[in-house]
Coordinates of C-alpha atoms and ligand atoms in Angstrom, one line a residue:
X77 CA 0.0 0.0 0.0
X78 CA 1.6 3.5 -1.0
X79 CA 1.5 6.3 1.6
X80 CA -1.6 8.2 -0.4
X81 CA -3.5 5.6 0.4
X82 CA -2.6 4.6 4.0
X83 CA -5.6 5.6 5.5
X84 CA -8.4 6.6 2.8
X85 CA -10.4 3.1 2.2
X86 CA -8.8 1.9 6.0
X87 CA -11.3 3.3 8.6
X88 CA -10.1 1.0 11.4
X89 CA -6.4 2.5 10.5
X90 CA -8.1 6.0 11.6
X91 CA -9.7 4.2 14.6
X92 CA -6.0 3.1 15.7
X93 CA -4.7 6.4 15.9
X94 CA -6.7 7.3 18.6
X95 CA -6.1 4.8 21.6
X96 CA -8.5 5.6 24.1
X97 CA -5.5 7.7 26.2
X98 CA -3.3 8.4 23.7
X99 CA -3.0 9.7 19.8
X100 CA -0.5 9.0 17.0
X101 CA 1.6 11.2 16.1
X102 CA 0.6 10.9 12.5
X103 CA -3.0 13.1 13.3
X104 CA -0.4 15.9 13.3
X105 CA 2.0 15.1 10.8
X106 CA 0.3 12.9 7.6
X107 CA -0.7 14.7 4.6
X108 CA -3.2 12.6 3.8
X109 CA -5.3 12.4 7.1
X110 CA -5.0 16.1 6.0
X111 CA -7.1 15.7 2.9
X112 CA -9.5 13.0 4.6
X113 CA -9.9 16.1 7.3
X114 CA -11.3 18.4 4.7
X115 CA -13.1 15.6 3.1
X116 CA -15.0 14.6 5.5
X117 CA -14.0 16.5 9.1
X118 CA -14.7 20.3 8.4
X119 CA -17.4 19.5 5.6
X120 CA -19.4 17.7 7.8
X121 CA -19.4 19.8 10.8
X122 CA -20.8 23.2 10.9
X123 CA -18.0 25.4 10.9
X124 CA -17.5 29.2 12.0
X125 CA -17.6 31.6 9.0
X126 CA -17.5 35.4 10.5
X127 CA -19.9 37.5 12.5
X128 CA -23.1 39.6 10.8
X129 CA -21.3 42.4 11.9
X130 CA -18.7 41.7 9.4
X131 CA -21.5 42.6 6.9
X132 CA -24.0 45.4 8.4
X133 CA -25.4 46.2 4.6
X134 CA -26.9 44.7 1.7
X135 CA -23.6 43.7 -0.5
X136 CA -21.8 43.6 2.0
X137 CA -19.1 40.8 1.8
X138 CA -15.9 39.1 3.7
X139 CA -14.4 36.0 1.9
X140 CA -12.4 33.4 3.9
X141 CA -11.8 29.7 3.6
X142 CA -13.2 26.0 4.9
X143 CA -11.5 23.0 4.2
X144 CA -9.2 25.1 1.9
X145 CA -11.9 25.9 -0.3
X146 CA -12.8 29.8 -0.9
X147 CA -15.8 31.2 0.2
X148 CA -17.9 34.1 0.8
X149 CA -20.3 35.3 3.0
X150 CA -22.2 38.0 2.2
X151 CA -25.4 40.3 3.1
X152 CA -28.8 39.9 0.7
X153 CA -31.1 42.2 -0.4
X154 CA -33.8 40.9 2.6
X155 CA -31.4 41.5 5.6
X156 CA -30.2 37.9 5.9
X157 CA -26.7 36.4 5.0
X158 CA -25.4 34.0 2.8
X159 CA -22.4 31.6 2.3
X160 CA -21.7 31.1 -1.3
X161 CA -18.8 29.2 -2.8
X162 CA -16.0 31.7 -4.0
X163 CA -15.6 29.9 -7.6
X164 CA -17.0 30.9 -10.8
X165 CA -19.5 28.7 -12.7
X166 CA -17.7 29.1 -15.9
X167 CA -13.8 28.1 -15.8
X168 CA -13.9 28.2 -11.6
X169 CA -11.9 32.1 -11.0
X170 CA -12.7 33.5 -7.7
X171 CA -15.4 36.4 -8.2
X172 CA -14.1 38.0 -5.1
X173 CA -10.4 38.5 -4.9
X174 CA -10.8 41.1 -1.9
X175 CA -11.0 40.0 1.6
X176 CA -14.1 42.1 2.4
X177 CA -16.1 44.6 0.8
X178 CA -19.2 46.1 -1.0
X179 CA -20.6 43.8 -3.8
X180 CA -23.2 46.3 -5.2
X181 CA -26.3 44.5 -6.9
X182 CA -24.3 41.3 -8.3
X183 CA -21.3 39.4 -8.3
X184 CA -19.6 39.9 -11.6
X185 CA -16.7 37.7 -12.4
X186 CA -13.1 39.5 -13.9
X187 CA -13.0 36.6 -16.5
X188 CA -15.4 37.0 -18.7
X189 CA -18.0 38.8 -17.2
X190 CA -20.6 36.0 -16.1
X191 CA -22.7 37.9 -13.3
X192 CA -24.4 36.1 -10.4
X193 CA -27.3 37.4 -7.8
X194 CA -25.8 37.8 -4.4
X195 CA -27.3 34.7 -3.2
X196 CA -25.7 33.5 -6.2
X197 CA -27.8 32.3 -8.4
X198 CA -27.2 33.0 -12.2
X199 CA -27.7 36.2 -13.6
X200 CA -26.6 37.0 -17.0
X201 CA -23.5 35.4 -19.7
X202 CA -22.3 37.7 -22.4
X203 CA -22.4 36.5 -26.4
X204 CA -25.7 34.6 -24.8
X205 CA -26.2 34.1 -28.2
X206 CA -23.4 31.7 -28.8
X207 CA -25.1 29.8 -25.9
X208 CA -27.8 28.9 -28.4
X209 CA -28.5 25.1 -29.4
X210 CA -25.7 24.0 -26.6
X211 CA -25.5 21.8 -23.6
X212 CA -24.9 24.8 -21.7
X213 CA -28.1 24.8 -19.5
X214 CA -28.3 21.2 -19.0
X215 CA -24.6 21.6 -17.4
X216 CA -23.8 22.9 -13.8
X217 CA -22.2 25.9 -15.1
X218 CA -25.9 27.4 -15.2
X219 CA -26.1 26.8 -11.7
X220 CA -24.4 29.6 -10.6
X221 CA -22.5 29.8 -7.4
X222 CA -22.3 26.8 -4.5
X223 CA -24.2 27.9 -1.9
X224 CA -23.6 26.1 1.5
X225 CA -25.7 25.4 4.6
X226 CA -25.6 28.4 6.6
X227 CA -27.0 29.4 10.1
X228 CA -26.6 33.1 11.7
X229 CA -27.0 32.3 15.4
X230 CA -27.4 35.6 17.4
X231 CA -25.1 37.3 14.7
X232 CA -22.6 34.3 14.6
X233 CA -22.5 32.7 11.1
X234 CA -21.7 29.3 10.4
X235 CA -21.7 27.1 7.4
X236 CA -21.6 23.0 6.4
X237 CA -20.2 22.3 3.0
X238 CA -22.2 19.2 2.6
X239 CA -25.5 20.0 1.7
X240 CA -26.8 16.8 4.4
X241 CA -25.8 16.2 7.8
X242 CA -26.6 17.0 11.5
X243 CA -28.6 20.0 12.1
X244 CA -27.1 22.9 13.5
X245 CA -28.8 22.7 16.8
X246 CA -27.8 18.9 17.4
X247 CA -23.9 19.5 16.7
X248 CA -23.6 22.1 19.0
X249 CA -26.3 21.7 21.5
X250 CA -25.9 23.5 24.8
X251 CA -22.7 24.8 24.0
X252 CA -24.9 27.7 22.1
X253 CA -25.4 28.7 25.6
X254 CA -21.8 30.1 25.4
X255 CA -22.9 32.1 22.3
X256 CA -26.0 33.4 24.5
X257 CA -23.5 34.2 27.2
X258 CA -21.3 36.3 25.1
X259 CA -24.1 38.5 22.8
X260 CA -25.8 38.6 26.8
X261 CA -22.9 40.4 27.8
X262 CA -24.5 43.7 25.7
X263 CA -27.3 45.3 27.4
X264 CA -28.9 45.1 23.6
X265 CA -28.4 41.8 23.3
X266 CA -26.0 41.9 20.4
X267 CA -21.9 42.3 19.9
X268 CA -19.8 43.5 17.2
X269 CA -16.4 42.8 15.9
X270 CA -14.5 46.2 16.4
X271 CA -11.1 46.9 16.7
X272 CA -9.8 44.9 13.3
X273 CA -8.7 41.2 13.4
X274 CA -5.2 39.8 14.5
X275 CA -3.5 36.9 11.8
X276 CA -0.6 34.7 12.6
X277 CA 0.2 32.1 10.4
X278 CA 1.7 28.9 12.8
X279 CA 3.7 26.2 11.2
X280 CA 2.2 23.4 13.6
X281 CA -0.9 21.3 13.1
X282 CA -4.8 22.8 13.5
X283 CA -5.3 20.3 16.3
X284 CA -2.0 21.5 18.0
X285 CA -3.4 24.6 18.8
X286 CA -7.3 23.8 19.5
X287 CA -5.9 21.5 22.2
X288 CA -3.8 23.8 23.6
X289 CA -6.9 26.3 24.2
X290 CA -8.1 24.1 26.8
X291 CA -4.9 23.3 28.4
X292 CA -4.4 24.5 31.3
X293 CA -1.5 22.4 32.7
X294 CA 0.8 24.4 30.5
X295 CA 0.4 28.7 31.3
X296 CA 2.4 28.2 34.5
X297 CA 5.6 26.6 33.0
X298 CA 5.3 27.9 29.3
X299 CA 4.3 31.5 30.6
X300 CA 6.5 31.9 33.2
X301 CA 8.4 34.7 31.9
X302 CA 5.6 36.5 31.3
X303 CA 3.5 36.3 34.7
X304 CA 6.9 35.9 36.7
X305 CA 8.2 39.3 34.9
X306 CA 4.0 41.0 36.0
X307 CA 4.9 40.1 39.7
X308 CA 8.0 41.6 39.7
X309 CA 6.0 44.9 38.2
X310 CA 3.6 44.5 40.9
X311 CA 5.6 44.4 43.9
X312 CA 7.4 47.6 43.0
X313 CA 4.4 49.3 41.5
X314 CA 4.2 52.9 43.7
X315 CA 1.5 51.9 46.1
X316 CA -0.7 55.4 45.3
X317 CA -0.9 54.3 41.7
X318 CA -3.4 52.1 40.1
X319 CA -2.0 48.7 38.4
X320 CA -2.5 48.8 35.1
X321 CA -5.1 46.5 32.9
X322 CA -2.2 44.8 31.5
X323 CA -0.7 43.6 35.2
X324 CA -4.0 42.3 36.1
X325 CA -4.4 40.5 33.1
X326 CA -0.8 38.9 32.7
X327 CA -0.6 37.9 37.0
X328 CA -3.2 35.0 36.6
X329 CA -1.0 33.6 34.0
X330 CA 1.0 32.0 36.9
X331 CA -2.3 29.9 38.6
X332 CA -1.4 27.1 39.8
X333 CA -1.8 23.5 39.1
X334 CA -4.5 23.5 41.9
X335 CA -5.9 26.7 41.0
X336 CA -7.0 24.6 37.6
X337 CA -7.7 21.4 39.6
X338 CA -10.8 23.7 41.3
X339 CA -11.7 25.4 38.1
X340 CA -13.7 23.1 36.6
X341 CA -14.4 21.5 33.2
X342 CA -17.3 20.0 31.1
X343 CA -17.5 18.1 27.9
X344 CA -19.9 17.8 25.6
X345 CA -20.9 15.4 22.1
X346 CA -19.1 16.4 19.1
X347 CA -15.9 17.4 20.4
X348 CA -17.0 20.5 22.5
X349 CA -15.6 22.0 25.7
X350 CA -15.4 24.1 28.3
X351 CA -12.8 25.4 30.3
X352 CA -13.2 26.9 33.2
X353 CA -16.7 26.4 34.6
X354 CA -16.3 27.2 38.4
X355 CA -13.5 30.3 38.0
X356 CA -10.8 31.4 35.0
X357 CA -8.1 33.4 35.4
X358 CA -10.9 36.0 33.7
X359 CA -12.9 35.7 37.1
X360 CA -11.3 39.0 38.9
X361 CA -12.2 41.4 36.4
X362 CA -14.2 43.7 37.8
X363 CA -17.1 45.7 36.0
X364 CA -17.0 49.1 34.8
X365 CA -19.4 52.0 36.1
X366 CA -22.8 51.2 35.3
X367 CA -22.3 48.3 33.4
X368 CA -24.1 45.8 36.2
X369 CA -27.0 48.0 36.3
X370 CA -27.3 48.8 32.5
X371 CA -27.5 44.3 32.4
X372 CA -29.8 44.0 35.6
X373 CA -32.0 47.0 33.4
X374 CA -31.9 45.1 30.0
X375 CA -32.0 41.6 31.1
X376 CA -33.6 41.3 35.0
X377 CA -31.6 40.5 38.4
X378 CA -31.4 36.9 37.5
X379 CA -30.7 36.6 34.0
X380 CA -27.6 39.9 34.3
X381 CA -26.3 37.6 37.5
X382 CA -26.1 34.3 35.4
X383 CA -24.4 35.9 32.8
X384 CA -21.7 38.2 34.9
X385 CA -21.2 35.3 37.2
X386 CA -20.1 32.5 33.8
X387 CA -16.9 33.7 32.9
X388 CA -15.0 30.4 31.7
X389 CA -11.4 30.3 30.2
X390 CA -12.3 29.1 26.9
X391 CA -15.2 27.5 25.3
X392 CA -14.5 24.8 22.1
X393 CA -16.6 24.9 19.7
X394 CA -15.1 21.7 17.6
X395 CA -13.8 21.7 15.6
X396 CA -12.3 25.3 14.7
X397 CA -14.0 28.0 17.3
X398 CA -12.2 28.9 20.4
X399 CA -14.2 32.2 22.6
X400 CA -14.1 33.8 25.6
X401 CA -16.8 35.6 26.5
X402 CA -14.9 38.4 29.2
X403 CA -12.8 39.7 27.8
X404 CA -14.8 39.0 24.6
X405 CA -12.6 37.1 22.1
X406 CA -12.9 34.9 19.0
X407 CA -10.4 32.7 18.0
X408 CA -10.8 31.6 14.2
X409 CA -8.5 28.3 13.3
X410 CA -8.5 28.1 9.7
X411 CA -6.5 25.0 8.6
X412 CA -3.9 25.7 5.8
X413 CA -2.0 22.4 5.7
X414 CA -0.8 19.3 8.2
X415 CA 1.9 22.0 9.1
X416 CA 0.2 25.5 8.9
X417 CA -2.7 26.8 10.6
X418 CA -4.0 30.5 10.0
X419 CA -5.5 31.7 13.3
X420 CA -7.6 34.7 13.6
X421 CA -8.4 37.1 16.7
X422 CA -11.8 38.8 16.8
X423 CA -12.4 41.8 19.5
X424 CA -16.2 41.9 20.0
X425 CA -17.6 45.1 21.0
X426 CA -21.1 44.7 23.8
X427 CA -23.6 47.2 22.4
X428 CA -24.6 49.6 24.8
X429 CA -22.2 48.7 27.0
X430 CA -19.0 50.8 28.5
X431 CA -16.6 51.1 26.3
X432 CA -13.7 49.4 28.6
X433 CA -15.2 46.7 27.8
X434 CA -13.6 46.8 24.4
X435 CA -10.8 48.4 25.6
X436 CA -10.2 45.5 27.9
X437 CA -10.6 43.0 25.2
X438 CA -8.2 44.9 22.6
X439 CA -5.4 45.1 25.7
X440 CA -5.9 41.2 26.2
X441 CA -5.3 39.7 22.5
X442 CA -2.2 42.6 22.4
X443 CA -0.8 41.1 24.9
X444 CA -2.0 37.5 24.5
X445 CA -2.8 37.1 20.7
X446 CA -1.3 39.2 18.8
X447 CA 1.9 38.5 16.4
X448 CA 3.6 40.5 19.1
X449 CA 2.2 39.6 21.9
X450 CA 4.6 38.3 25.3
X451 CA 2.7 35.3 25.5
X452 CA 1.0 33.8 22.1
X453 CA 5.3 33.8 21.2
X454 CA 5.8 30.9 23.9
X455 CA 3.2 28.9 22.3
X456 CA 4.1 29.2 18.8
X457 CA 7.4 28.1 20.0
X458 CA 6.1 25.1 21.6
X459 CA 4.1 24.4 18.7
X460 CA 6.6 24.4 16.4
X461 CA 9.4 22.1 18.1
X462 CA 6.3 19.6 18.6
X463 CA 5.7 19.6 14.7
X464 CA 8.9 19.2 14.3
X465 CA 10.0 16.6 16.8
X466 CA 7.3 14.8 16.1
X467 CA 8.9 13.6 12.6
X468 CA 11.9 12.4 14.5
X469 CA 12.0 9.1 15.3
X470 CA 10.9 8.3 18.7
X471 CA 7.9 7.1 20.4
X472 CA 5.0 7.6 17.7
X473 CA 2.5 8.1 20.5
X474 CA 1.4 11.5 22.2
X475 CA 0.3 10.7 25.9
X476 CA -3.3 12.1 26.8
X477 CA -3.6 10.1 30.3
X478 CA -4.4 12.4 32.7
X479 CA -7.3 11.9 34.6
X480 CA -7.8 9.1 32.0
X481 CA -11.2 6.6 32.9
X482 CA -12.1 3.7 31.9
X483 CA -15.7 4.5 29.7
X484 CA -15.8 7.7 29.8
X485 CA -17.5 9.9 28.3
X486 CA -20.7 7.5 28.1
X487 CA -22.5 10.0 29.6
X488 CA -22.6 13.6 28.3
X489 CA -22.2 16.3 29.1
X490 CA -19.5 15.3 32.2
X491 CA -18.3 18.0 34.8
X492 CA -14.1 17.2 35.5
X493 CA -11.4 18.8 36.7
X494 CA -9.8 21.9 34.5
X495 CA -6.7 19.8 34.3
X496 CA -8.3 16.5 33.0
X497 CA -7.2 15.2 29.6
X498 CA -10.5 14.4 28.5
X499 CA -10.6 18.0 27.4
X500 CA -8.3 16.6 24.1
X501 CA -9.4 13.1 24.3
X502 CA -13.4 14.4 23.5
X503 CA -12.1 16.1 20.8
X504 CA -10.5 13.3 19.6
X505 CA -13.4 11.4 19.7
X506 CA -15.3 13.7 17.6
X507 CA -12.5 13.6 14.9
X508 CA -12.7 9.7 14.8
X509 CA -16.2 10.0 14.6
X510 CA -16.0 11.9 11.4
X511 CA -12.3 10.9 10.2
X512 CA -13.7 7.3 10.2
X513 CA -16.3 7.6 8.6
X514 CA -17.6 9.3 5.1
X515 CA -20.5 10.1 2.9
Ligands
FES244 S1 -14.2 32.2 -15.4 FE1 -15.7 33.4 -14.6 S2 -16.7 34.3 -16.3 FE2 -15.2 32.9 -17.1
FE2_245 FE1 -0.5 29.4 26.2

């Protein structure tokens, strides 16, 4: 059997790489399980697109990518948004070349002029006339452009590429509940990306960097320069001088193992997660003036408390969504290659809501996120040696033990510890469940 086809008709090959507490090496390194993962991993799952503040007006467009195919979403006529494939209907050119703009009316393509409605249907050829007497309309090129499953859920849009599958509310069940949590935080009801978006190119695996999200056995040793270098700031910080918003964020870099061991955890089906369920290092943050009474006015006593009071580390929405909800932050994975992952960093802006808020979420993914941020840097560095070491040859299996049970995850959702393994293993399962099998 030739390597391009170790794994493609083998299902129980796929099974093997994930042993119950522990994962081959190839999930990160094979180019071929990458191809299988946009076959039949991010086509199959409903995937994060951009947010319907992206696109306020009719025309309005951002293109991106899923499984390395182009795409667009854009705003229609009637208010509601679209994801359309980015690939002509005539020789396959991208109609869209920009990363965002204003469509007008149509979608003309700079080939040869074919013109599409914005929800992409076909609009007009030039020289229709030569059209005449040929196979032309019985052919998919009169289709127009691909247009994918969408959903807009409280202003975030997601697509599936395959035109059957689970519905949008069974994949991600009561994990929208984080989505509610984070448009809650706005007295309106409603957040916007503000603030532009953060790209860093990583050469590691996708999955490298989802799991990472979730672990928290790592800030305290990886960071350590970075919270160690905060306490030293604090203790000679001139007592009659506030701390700034960047000490207070970078100090609970250096929580403990027990600190996470209290924290809290839950799983869910389909690979999701959440970090932090009991306290993050985001718990501290306190709330501008008249922020808890603008939510208490907008939403009731109850309802503002539940909200304020949920502020986990990270939630994982599998397989390529990563959010906190204070500060409120977005990380986009978009999967390049086994070795390259492009990850983008949304600041959300709460309507109606002080603007520290924002201010406090554009400080954290500076100093967090950003391509020159004190902390993302240890990360990537991390990331890296792993996607290279990885190749050497040494023990072919990554360890994922901690906390490790026999049967679990029978039952789901499952409250652990923050520093439980299951975190990776779940998602794991949830890339078997698709890896291994296909349309
Ligand atoms: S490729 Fe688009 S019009 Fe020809
Ligand atoms: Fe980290």
């Amino acid at each position: 059997m030739n390597h391009l086809s170790q794994y493609r008709n083998d299902p129980d090959a796929i099974r093997a790489l994930f042993d119950e507490d522990r994962v081959h090496r190839d999930v990160y390194l094979n180019e071929e399980l990458f191809d299988l993962e946009c076959e039949r991993l991010f086509v199959r799952s409903w995937v994060f697109v951009g947010h319907a503040s992206q696109v306020p007006n009719t025309g309005d467009f951002i293109t991106t990518q899923i499984a390395r195919q182009p795409v667009i979403m854009i705003r229609q006529p009637d208010g509601t948004i679209r994801v359309l494939l980015n690939r002509c209907a005539h020789k396959g050119t991208m109609v869209i070349s920009l990363s965002s703009g204003n469509a007008g009316k149509f979608l003309r393509c700079p080939y040869h002029a074919w013109t599409y409605r914005t929800d992409g249907k076909p609009l007009g050829v030039p020289l229709r006339i030569g059209y005449e007497g040929t196979r032309l309309h019985e052919c998919e090129a009169s289709a127009g452009l691909g247009s994918l499953a969408c959903e807009n859920y409280r202003g975030f849009v997601f697509a599936r590429m395959s035109p059957e599958g689970i519905s949008f509310r069974d994949y991600f069940g009561d994990m929208l509940g984080m989505l509610d949590n984070l448009a809650d935080r706005s007295p309106a009801g409603e957040v916007r990306v503000a603030g532009g978006i953060l790209r860093s190119v990583i050469p590691c695996n996708w999955k490298m960097y989802l799991e990472n999200v979730v672990d928290a056995v790592h800030p305290i040793s990886t960071h350590e320069s970075a919270w160690q270098t905060a306490r030293d700031a604090v203790k000679t910080w001139p007592k009659d001088t506030p701390c700034p918003m960047e000490l207070e964020q970078l100090l609970p870099f250096g929580s403990g193992y027990e600190f996470y061991q209290q924290a809290g955890a839950r799983v869910y089906a389909n690979g999701h997660c959440i970090l932090g369920t009991r306290a993050s290092i985001h718990s501290g943050y306190g709330a501008p003036p008249g922020y808890e009474d603008a939510m208490r006015t907008a939403h009731g006593e109850k309802r503002a408390k539940e909200i304020l009071a949920f502020a986990p580390q990270n939630s994982v929405l599998f397989p390529t969504l990563a959010l906190k909800s204070s500060p409120q932050t977005l990380r986009v994975i978009r999967p390049l290659a086994a070795n390259r992952t492009l990850v983008e960093i949304f600041a959300l802006a709460p309507v109606d809501a002080p603007d520290e808020l924002l201010q406090r979420t554009l400080t954290y993914n500076r100093l967090v996120f950003s391509p020159m941020s004190i902390v993302a840097h240890d990360d990537i560095h991390v990331f890296k040696t792993m996607q290279q070491a990885l190749a050497s040859s040494g023990n072919p299996w990554i360890s994922l033990h901690r906390e490790f049970q026999v049967n679990e995850g029978s039952q789901l959702p499952m409250d652990v510890s923050g520093n439980n393994e299951i975190l990776m293993r779940n998602q794991f399962r949830a890339w078997v469940d698709l890896m291994a099998t296909h349309d």
